[in-house]
Structure formats: structure tokens, C-alpha cells
């Protein structure tokens, strides 16, 4: 960022090339903002000073709302969506804002890593009085050897492709939120 801006200010980058360099600077500042936000969020969660606002809410409605926020990204990738939510209403006791954060992160990953024209499925099942939420996509999947590490901060599968999607912190935050609820994610 500094080098590109300095090059523009010094006149080392020609006027006709400046827009391309400024777009790169903008993309990098967005990436850094995301990284900083994620780090602050993770720090809050890990500090233990992150109280949950537990209450009863309809998990199916929350899932529908989260899915709607990805409508454009889903259309852009031409994904088929199936929402197998079982019962019309399903009430759970949790922090709805934090659960929305978890679901949003999982749907975001599913959309991001699905193959174009693939599918995205949300499922809710009830077993022994608990709601189990699944987010399933038709992407490449996570290699078996990487599975033990996906909830570690900054861990990214397939570092060789140099993907800039995300910060590698999202699943770590998700895990901490689920742990704070006394539940499990896999």
C-alpha cells in the first residue's frame, strides 16, 4: 500500500496506470480492515469478557435471514439452495446474535468455496432435545490432513494457491462462540 501510494505521489507511476494501482490499494485496505475486525472480535471472545445474551428464539427463522443476506453471492455463483429446516418453527436457547455470526461465517465459507453451479444445503435436525445445524456445499472439501487444524487462528487450507479470501480467523471465532455456548462444532 505504502509503495503504491508513494509511487503515485512521487510521479513514478504514470497517470494512466494510477487507477489500477489505486484499486489494488483499495482491495488491500479492505483486506486489512477485515483482518483487524476479525482480530478484535477474536480478542473479545477469548478475553472471557464477552457475555452471551441468551434467550429463546426460532433458529429456523434466523437461518432464513442469514441465507437471504447471501442471495446476491449465491446468484452470482449460480448455486442451487436447499433449506431442509424440518419443523416450521424450532425454538432454541442461545445468543441469537452470536449464532447468527456463526451461521453467517459458515454460509460465507460454503458460498466462497462451492464450485460454480453447485449447491448449498442448510439442514436442521432435532435429536435428543438438541438442534443440529448443518451447512453443506459442493466445493472441493477440506483434505483429511487439514481437518484437525481448521479451527486454529490464521489456519488456511490450500496456502499454495495464495487465496486472499478471508483472514483465517473466522472458523476460530466460530469455534470460540460455540464453545462458549457449551456445544460442539465439527
PDB file of C-alpha atoms in Angstrom:
ATOM      1  CA  UNK A   1       0.000   0.000   0.000  1.00  0.00           C
ATOM      2  CA  UNK A   2       2.703   2.415   1.042  1.00  0.00           C
ATOM      3  CA  UNK A   3       4.816   1.699  -2.033  1.00  0.00           C
ATOM      4  CA  UNK A   4       1.935   2.197  -4.473  1.00  0.00           C
ATOM      5  CA  UNK A   5       0.790   5.434  -2.821  1.00  0.00           C
ATOM      6  CA  UNK A   6       4.369   6.732  -2.653  1.00  0.00           C
ATOM      7  CA  UNK A   7       4.842   5.866  -6.327  1.00  0.00           C
ATOM      8  CA  UNK A   8       1.719   7.808  -7.280  1.00  0.00           C
ATOM      9  CA  UNK A   9       2.703  10.818  -5.145  1.00  0.00           C
ATOM     10  CA  UNK A  10       6.270  10.815  -6.491  1.00  0.00           C
ATOM     11  CA  UNK A  11       5.050  10.605 -10.095  1.00  0.00           C
ATOM     12  CA  UNK A  12       6.840   7.267 -10.609  1.00  0.00           C
ATOM     13  CA  UNK A  13       3.521   5.681 -11.619  1.00  0.00           C
ATOM     14  CA  UNK A  14       2.108   7.154 -14.820  1.00  0.00           C
ATOM     15  CA  UNK A  15      -1.343   8.771 -14.709  1.00  0.00           C
ATOM     16  CA  UNK A  16      -2.855   6.106 -16.971  1.00  0.00           C
ATOM     17  CA  UNK A  17      -1.708   3.354 -14.555  1.00  0.00           C
ATOM     18  CA  UNK A  18      -2.786   5.077 -11.338  1.00  0.00           C
ATOM     19  CA  UNK A  19      -6.356   3.762 -11.310  1.00  0.00           C
ATOM     20  CA  UNK A  20      -5.165   0.146 -11.404  1.00  0.00           C
ATOM     21  CA  UNK A  21      -2.728   0.772  -8.554  1.00  0.00           C
ATOM     22  CA  UNK A  22      -5.374   2.626  -6.534  1.00  0.00           C
ATOM     23  CA  UNK A  23      -7.754  -0.331  -6.980  1.00  0.00           C
ATOM     24  CA  UNK A  24      -5.031  -2.600  -5.598  1.00  0.00           C
ATOM     25  CA  UNK A  25      -4.551  -0.230  -2.647  1.00  0.00           C
ATOM     26  CA  UNK A  26      -8.323  -0.207  -2.027  1.00  0.00           C
ATOM     27  CA  UNK A  27      -8.512  -4.013  -2.117  1.00  0.00           C
ATOM     28  CA  UNK A  28      -5.599  -4.301   0.317  1.00  0.00           C
ATOM     29  CA  UNK A  29      -7.101  -1.755   2.741  1.00  0.00           C
ATOM     30  CA  UNK A  30     -10.368  -3.718   2.697  1.00  0.00           C
ATOM     31  CA  UNK A  31      -8.436  -6.908   3.440  1.00  0.00           C
ATOM     32  CA  UNK A  32      -6.582  -5.231   6.318  1.00  0.00           C
ATOM     33  CA  UNK A  33      -9.838  -3.821   7.726  1.00  0.00           C
ATOM     34  CA  UNK A  34     -11.304  -7.321   7.686  1.00  0.00           C
ATOM     35  CA  UNK A  35      -8.219  -8.726   9.401  1.00  0.00           C
ATOM     36  CA  UNK A  36      -8.302  -6.041  12.106  1.00  0.00           C
ATOM     37  CA  UNK A  37     -12.040  -6.536  12.696  1.00  0.00           C
ATOM     38  CA  UNK A  38     -11.586 -10.291  12.943  1.00  0.00           C
ATOM     39  CA  UNK A  39      -8.651  -9.921  15.341  1.00  0.00           C
ATOM     40  CA  UNK A  40     -10.637  -7.560  17.577  1.00  0.00           C
ATOM     41  CA  UNK A  41     -13.603  -9.934  17.550  1.00  0.00           C
ATOM     42  CA  UNK A  42     -11.399 -12.917  18.392  1.00  0.00           C
ATOM     43  CA  UNK A  43      -9.724 -10.940  21.162  1.00  0.00           C
ATOM     44  CA  UNK A  44     -13.135 -10.089  22.666  1.00  0.00           C
ATOM     45  CA  UNK A  45     -14.272 -13.696  22.516  1.00  0.00           C
ATOM     46  CA  UNK A  46     -11.035 -15.032  24.013  1.00  0.00           C
ATOM     47  CA  UNK A  47     -10.953 -12.428  26.788  1.00  0.00           C
ATOM     48  CA  UNK A  48     -13.870 -14.024  28.602  1.00  0.00           C
ATOM     49  CA  UNK A  49     -15.405 -10.554  28.801  1.00  0.00           C
ATOM     50  CA  UNK A  50     -17.787 -11.388  26.047  1.00  0.00           C
ATOM     51  CA  UNK A  51     -21.095 -12.080  27.767  1.00  0.00           C
ATOM     52  CA  UNK A  52     -23.703 -14.034  25.889  1.00  0.00           C
ATOM     53  CA  UNK A  53     -27.205 -12.630  25.632  1.00  0.00           C
ATOM     54  CA  UNK A  54     -29.026 -15.937  26.000  1.00  0.00           C
ATOM     55  CA  UNK A  55     -32.678 -16.133  25.089  1.00  0.00           C
ATOM     56  CA  UNK A  56     -35.201 -18.306  23.311  1.00  0.00           C
ATOM     57  CA  UNK A  57     -35.551 -17.710  19.557  1.00  0.00           C
ATOM     58  CA  UNK A  58     -36.572 -19.510  16.363  1.00  0.00           C
ATOM     59  CA  UNK A  59     -33.385 -20.964  14.837  1.00  0.00           C
ATOM     60  CA  UNK A  60     -35.146 -21.669  11.528  1.00  0.00           C
ATOM     61  CA  UNK A  61     -36.066 -18.004  11.114  1.00  0.00           C
ATOM     62  CA  UNK A  62     -32.502 -16.983  11.953  1.00  0.00           C
ATOM     63  CA  UNK A  63     -31.183 -19.406   9.312  1.00  0.00           C
ATOM     64  CA  UNK A  64     -33.586 -18.000   6.713  1.00  0.00           C
ATOM     65  CA  UNK A  65     -32.475 -14.445   7.494  1.00  0.00           C
ATOM     66  CA  UNK A  66     -28.790 -15.364   7.296  1.00  0.00           C
ATOM     67  CA  UNK A  67     -29.313 -17.133   3.977  1.00  0.00           C
ATOM     68  CA  UNK A  68     -31.103 -14.106   2.489  1.00  0.00           C
ATOM     69  CA  UNK A  69     -28.041 -11.921   3.112  1.00  0.00           C
ATOM     70  CA  UNK A  70     -26.103 -14.130   0.670  1.00  0.00           C
ATOM     71  CA  UNK A  71     -28.737 -14.021  -2.069  1.00  0.00           C
ATOM     72  CA  UNK A  72     -26.595 -11.991  -4.485  1.00  0.00           C
ATOM     73  CA  UNK A  73     -23.441 -14.076  -3.932  1.00  0.00           C
ATOM     74  CA  UNK A  74     -25.497 -17.260  -4.395  1.00  0.00           C
ATOM     75  CA  UNK A  75     -26.989 -15.932  -7.643  1.00  0.00           C
ATOM     76  CA  UNK A  76     -23.565 -14.816  -8.884  1.00  0.00           C
ATOM     77  CA  UNK A  77     -22.231 -18.336  -8.424  1.00  0.00           C
ATOM     78  CA  UNK A  78     -25.459 -19.928  -9.728  1.00  0.00           C
ATOM     79  CA  UNK A  79     -25.784 -22.169  -6.673  1.00  0.00           C
ATOM     80  CA  UNK A  80     -28.841 -24.293  -6.040  1.00  0.00           C
ATOM     81  CA  UNK A  81     -30.060 -23.778  -2.476  1.00  0.00           C
ATOM     82  CA  UNK A  82     -31.969 -26.268  -0.366  1.00  0.00           C
ATOM     83  CA  UNK A  83     -33.194 -25.380   3.092  1.00  0.00           C
ATOM     84  CA  UNK A  84     -34.253 -28.554   4.886  1.00  0.00           C
ATOM     85  CA  UNK A  85     -35.407 -26.975   8.126  1.00  0.00           C
ATOM     86  CA  UNK A  86     -37.766 -29.719   9.260  1.00  0.00           C
ATOM     87  CA  UNK A  87     -40.281 -28.171  11.603  1.00  0.00           C
ATOM     88  CA  UNK A  88     -41.655 -24.768  10.639  1.00  0.00           C
ATOM     89  CA  UNK A  89     -40.541 -23.214  13.923  1.00  0.00           C
ATOM     90  CA  UNK A  90     -37.802 -24.543  16.133  1.00  0.00           C
ATOM     91  CA  UNK A  91     -37.012 -22.693  19.330  1.00  0.00           C
ATOM     92  CA  UNK A  92     -33.564 -22.859  20.898  1.00  0.00           C
ATOM     93  CA  UNK A  93     -31.898 -21.193  23.880  1.00  0.00           C
ATOM     94  CA  UNK A  94     -28.738 -19.350  22.820  1.00  0.00           C
ATOM     95  CA  UNK A  95     -27.386 -15.918  21.946  1.00  0.00           C
ATOM     96  CA  UNK A  96     -29.086 -15.180  18.599  1.00  0.00           C
ATOM     97  CA  UNK A  97     -26.540 -12.541  17.549  1.00  0.00           C
ATOM     98  CA  UNK A  98     -23.604 -14.859  18.155  1.00  0.00           C
ATOM     99  CA  UNK A  99     -25.351 -17.819  16.499  1.00  0.00           C
ATOM    100  CA  UNK A 100     -26.084 -15.561  13.512  1.00  0.00           C
ATOM    101  CA  UNK A 101     -22.367 -14.765  13.415  1.00  0.00           C
ATOM    102  CA  UNK A 102     -21.573 -18.497  13.373  1.00  0.00           C
ATOM    103  CA  UNK A 103     -24.111 -19.288  10.660  1.00  0.00           C
ATOM    104  CA  UNK A 104     -23.069 -16.295   8.559  1.00  0.00           C
ATOM    105  CA  UNK A 105     -19.444 -17.385   8.670  1.00  0.00           C
ATOM    106  CA  UNK A 106     -20.323 -20.960   7.698  1.00  0.00           C
ATOM    107  CA  UNK A 107     -22.607 -19.894   4.833  1.00  0.00           C
ATOM    108  CA  UNK A 108     -19.984 -17.407   3.637  1.00  0.00           C
ATOM    109  CA  UNK A 109     -17.365 -20.174   3.515  1.00  0.00           C
ATOM    110  CA  UNK A 110     -19.799 -22.530   1.775  1.00  0.00           C
ATOM    111  CA  UNK A 111     -20.631 -19.967  -0.920  1.00  0.00           C
ATOM    112  CA  UNK A 112     -16.999 -18.906  -1.319  1.00  0.00           C
ATOM    113  CA  UNK A 113     -15.641 -22.428  -1.705  1.00  0.00           C
ATOM    114  CA  UNK A 114     -18.502 -24.044  -3.649  1.00  0.00           C
ATOM    115  CA  UNK A 115     -17.940 -24.827  -7.269  1.00  0.00           C
ATOM    116  CA  UNK A 116     -19.937 -22.583  -9.628  1.00  0.00           C
ATOM    117  CA  UNK A 117     -23.381 -24.065 -10.351  1.00  0.00           C
ATOM    118  CA  UNK A 118     -23.005 -26.300  -7.308  1.00  0.00           C
ATOM    119  CA  UNK A 119     -25.343 -26.492  -4.364  1.00  0.00           C
ATOM    120  CA  UNK A 120     -25.681 -25.188  -0.835  1.00  0.00           C
ATOM    121  CA  UNK A 121     -27.814 -27.008   1.702  1.00  0.00           C
ATOM    122  CA  UNK A 122     -28.896 -25.900   5.161  1.00  0.00           C
ATOM    123  CA  UNK A 123     -30.271 -28.664   7.368  1.00  0.00           C
ATOM    124  CA  UNK A 124     -31.704 -28.665  10.842  1.00  0.00           C
ATOM    125  CA  UNK A 125     -32.343 -31.883  12.720  1.00  0.00           C
ATOM    126  CA  UNK A 126     -33.514 -32.441  16.268  1.00  0.00           C
ATOM    127  CA  UNK A 127     -32.027 -35.323  18.236  1.00  0.00           C
ATOM    128  CA  UNK A 128     -32.402 -35.880  21.948  1.00  0.00           C
ATOM    129  CA  UNK A 129     -33.740 -32.367  22.504  1.00  0.00           C
ATOM    130  CA  UNK A 130     -30.913 -30.598  20.649  1.00  0.00           C
ATOM    131  CA  UNK A 131     -30.950 -28.763  17.354  1.00  0.00           C
ATOM    132  CA  UNK A 132     -28.185 -29.737  14.942  1.00  0.00           C
ATOM    133  CA  UNK A 133     -27.495 -27.300  12.115  1.00  0.00           C
ATOM    134  CA  UNK A 134     -25.563 -28.399   9.031  1.00  0.00           C
ATOM    135  CA  UNK A 135     -24.180 -26.261   6.236  1.00  0.00           C
ATOM    136  CA  UNK A 136     -23.240 -28.406   3.253  1.00  0.00           C
ATOM    137  CA  UNK A 137     -21.714 -27.292  -0.042  1.00  0.00           C
ATOM    138  CA  UNK A 138     -20.429 -28.909  -3.202  1.00  0.00           C
ATOM    139  CA  UNK A 139     -16.949 -27.460  -3.090  1.00  0.00           C
ATOM    140  CA  UNK A 140     -13.658 -29.278  -3.110  1.00  0.00           C
ATOM    141  CA  UNK A 141     -13.930 -30.040   0.594  1.00  0.00           C
ATOM    142  CA  UNK A 142     -11.273 -29.941   3.249  1.00  0.00           C
ATOM    143  CA  UNK A 143      -8.484 -32.504   2.942  1.00  0.00           C
ATOM    144  CA  UNK A 144      -8.453 -35.042   5.767  1.00  0.00           C
ATOM    145  CA  UNK A 145      -4.988 -33.968   6.936  1.00  0.00           C
ATOM    146  CA  UNK A 146      -6.203 -30.360   7.407  1.00  0.00           C
ATOM    147  CA  UNK A 147      -9.337 -31.154   9.443  1.00  0.00           C
ATOM    148  CA  UNK A 148      -7.627 -31.101  12.870  1.00  0.00           C
ATOM    149  CA  UNK A 149      -6.416 -27.536  12.260  1.00  0.00           C
ATOM    150  CA  UNK A 150      -9.363 -25.696  10.682  1.00  0.00           C
ATOM    151  CA  UNK A 151     -10.413 -24.027  13.943  1.00  0.00           C
ATOM    152  CA  UNK A 152      -6.926 -22.656  14.667  1.00  0.00           C
ATOM    153  CA  UNK A 153      -6.470 -18.946  14.107  1.00  0.00           C
ATOM    154  CA  UNK A 154      -4.878 -17.975  10.794  1.00  0.00           C
ATOM    155  CA  UNK A 155      -5.062 -21.553   9.507  1.00  0.00           C
ATOM    156  CA  UNK A 156      -5.968 -21.702   5.850  1.00  0.00           C
ATOM    157  CA  UNK A 157      -6.336 -24.790   3.728  1.00  0.00           C
ATOM    158  CA  UNK A 158      -4.536 -24.662   0.369  1.00  0.00           C
ATOM    159  CA  UNK A 159      -1.991 -21.961   1.089  1.00  0.00           C
ATOM    160  CA  UNK A 160      -0.301 -22.802  -2.230  1.00  0.00           C
ATOM    161  CA  UNK A 161      -2.997 -21.020  -4.239  1.00  0.00           C
ATOM    162  CA  UNK A 162      -2.407 -17.789  -2.361  1.00  0.00           C
ATOM    163  CA  UNK A 163      -6.121 -17.198  -1.823  1.00  0.00           C
ATOM    164  CA  UNK A 164      -6.940 -13.880  -0.242  1.00  0.00           C
ATOM    165  CA  UNK A 165     -10.434 -14.954   0.755  1.00  0.00           C
ATOM    166  CA  UNK A 166     -10.775 -14.158   4.422  1.00  0.00           C
ATOM    167  CA  UNK A 167      -8.265 -13.916   7.206  1.00  0.00           C
ATOM    168  CA  UNK A 168      -8.081 -17.460   8.534  1.00  0.00           C
ATOM    169  CA  UNK A 169      -9.729 -16.294  11.755  1.00  0.00           C
ATOM    170  CA  UNK A 170     -13.425 -16.869  11.007  1.00  0.00           C
ATOM    171  CA  UNK A 171     -13.617 -20.529  11.999  1.00  0.00           C
ATOM    172  CA  UNK A 172     -11.586 -19.822  15.123  1.00  0.00           C
ATOM    173  CA  UNK A 173     -14.198 -17.241  16.162  1.00  0.00           C
ATOM    174  CA  UNK A 174     -16.982 -19.684  15.285  1.00  0.00           C
ATOM    175  CA  UNK A 175     -15.402 -22.375  17.474  1.00  0.00           C
ATOM    176  CA  UNK A 176     -14.975 -19.998  20.416  1.00  0.00           C
ATOM    177  CA  UNK A 177     -18.624 -18.897  20.190  1.00  0.00           C
ATOM    178  CA  UNK A 178     -19.858 -22.494  20.060  1.00  0.00           C
ATOM    179  CA  UNK A 179     -17.540 -23.444  22.953  1.00  0.00           C
ATOM    180  CA  UNK A 180     -18.885 -20.512  24.958  1.00  0.00           C
ATOM    181  CA  UNK A 181     -22.383 -21.952  24.424  1.00  0.00           C
ATOM    182  CA  UNK A 182     -21.140 -25.282  25.792  1.00  0.00           C
ATOM    183  CA  UNK A 183     -21.747 -27.001  22.469  1.00  0.00           C
ATOM    184  CA  UNK A 184     -19.655 -28.626  19.729  1.00  0.00           C
ATOM    185  CA  UNK A 185     -18.889 -27.947  16.087  1.00  0.00           C
ATOM    186  CA  UNK A 186     -17.385 -30.287  13.560  1.00  0.00           C
TER     187      UNK A 186
END
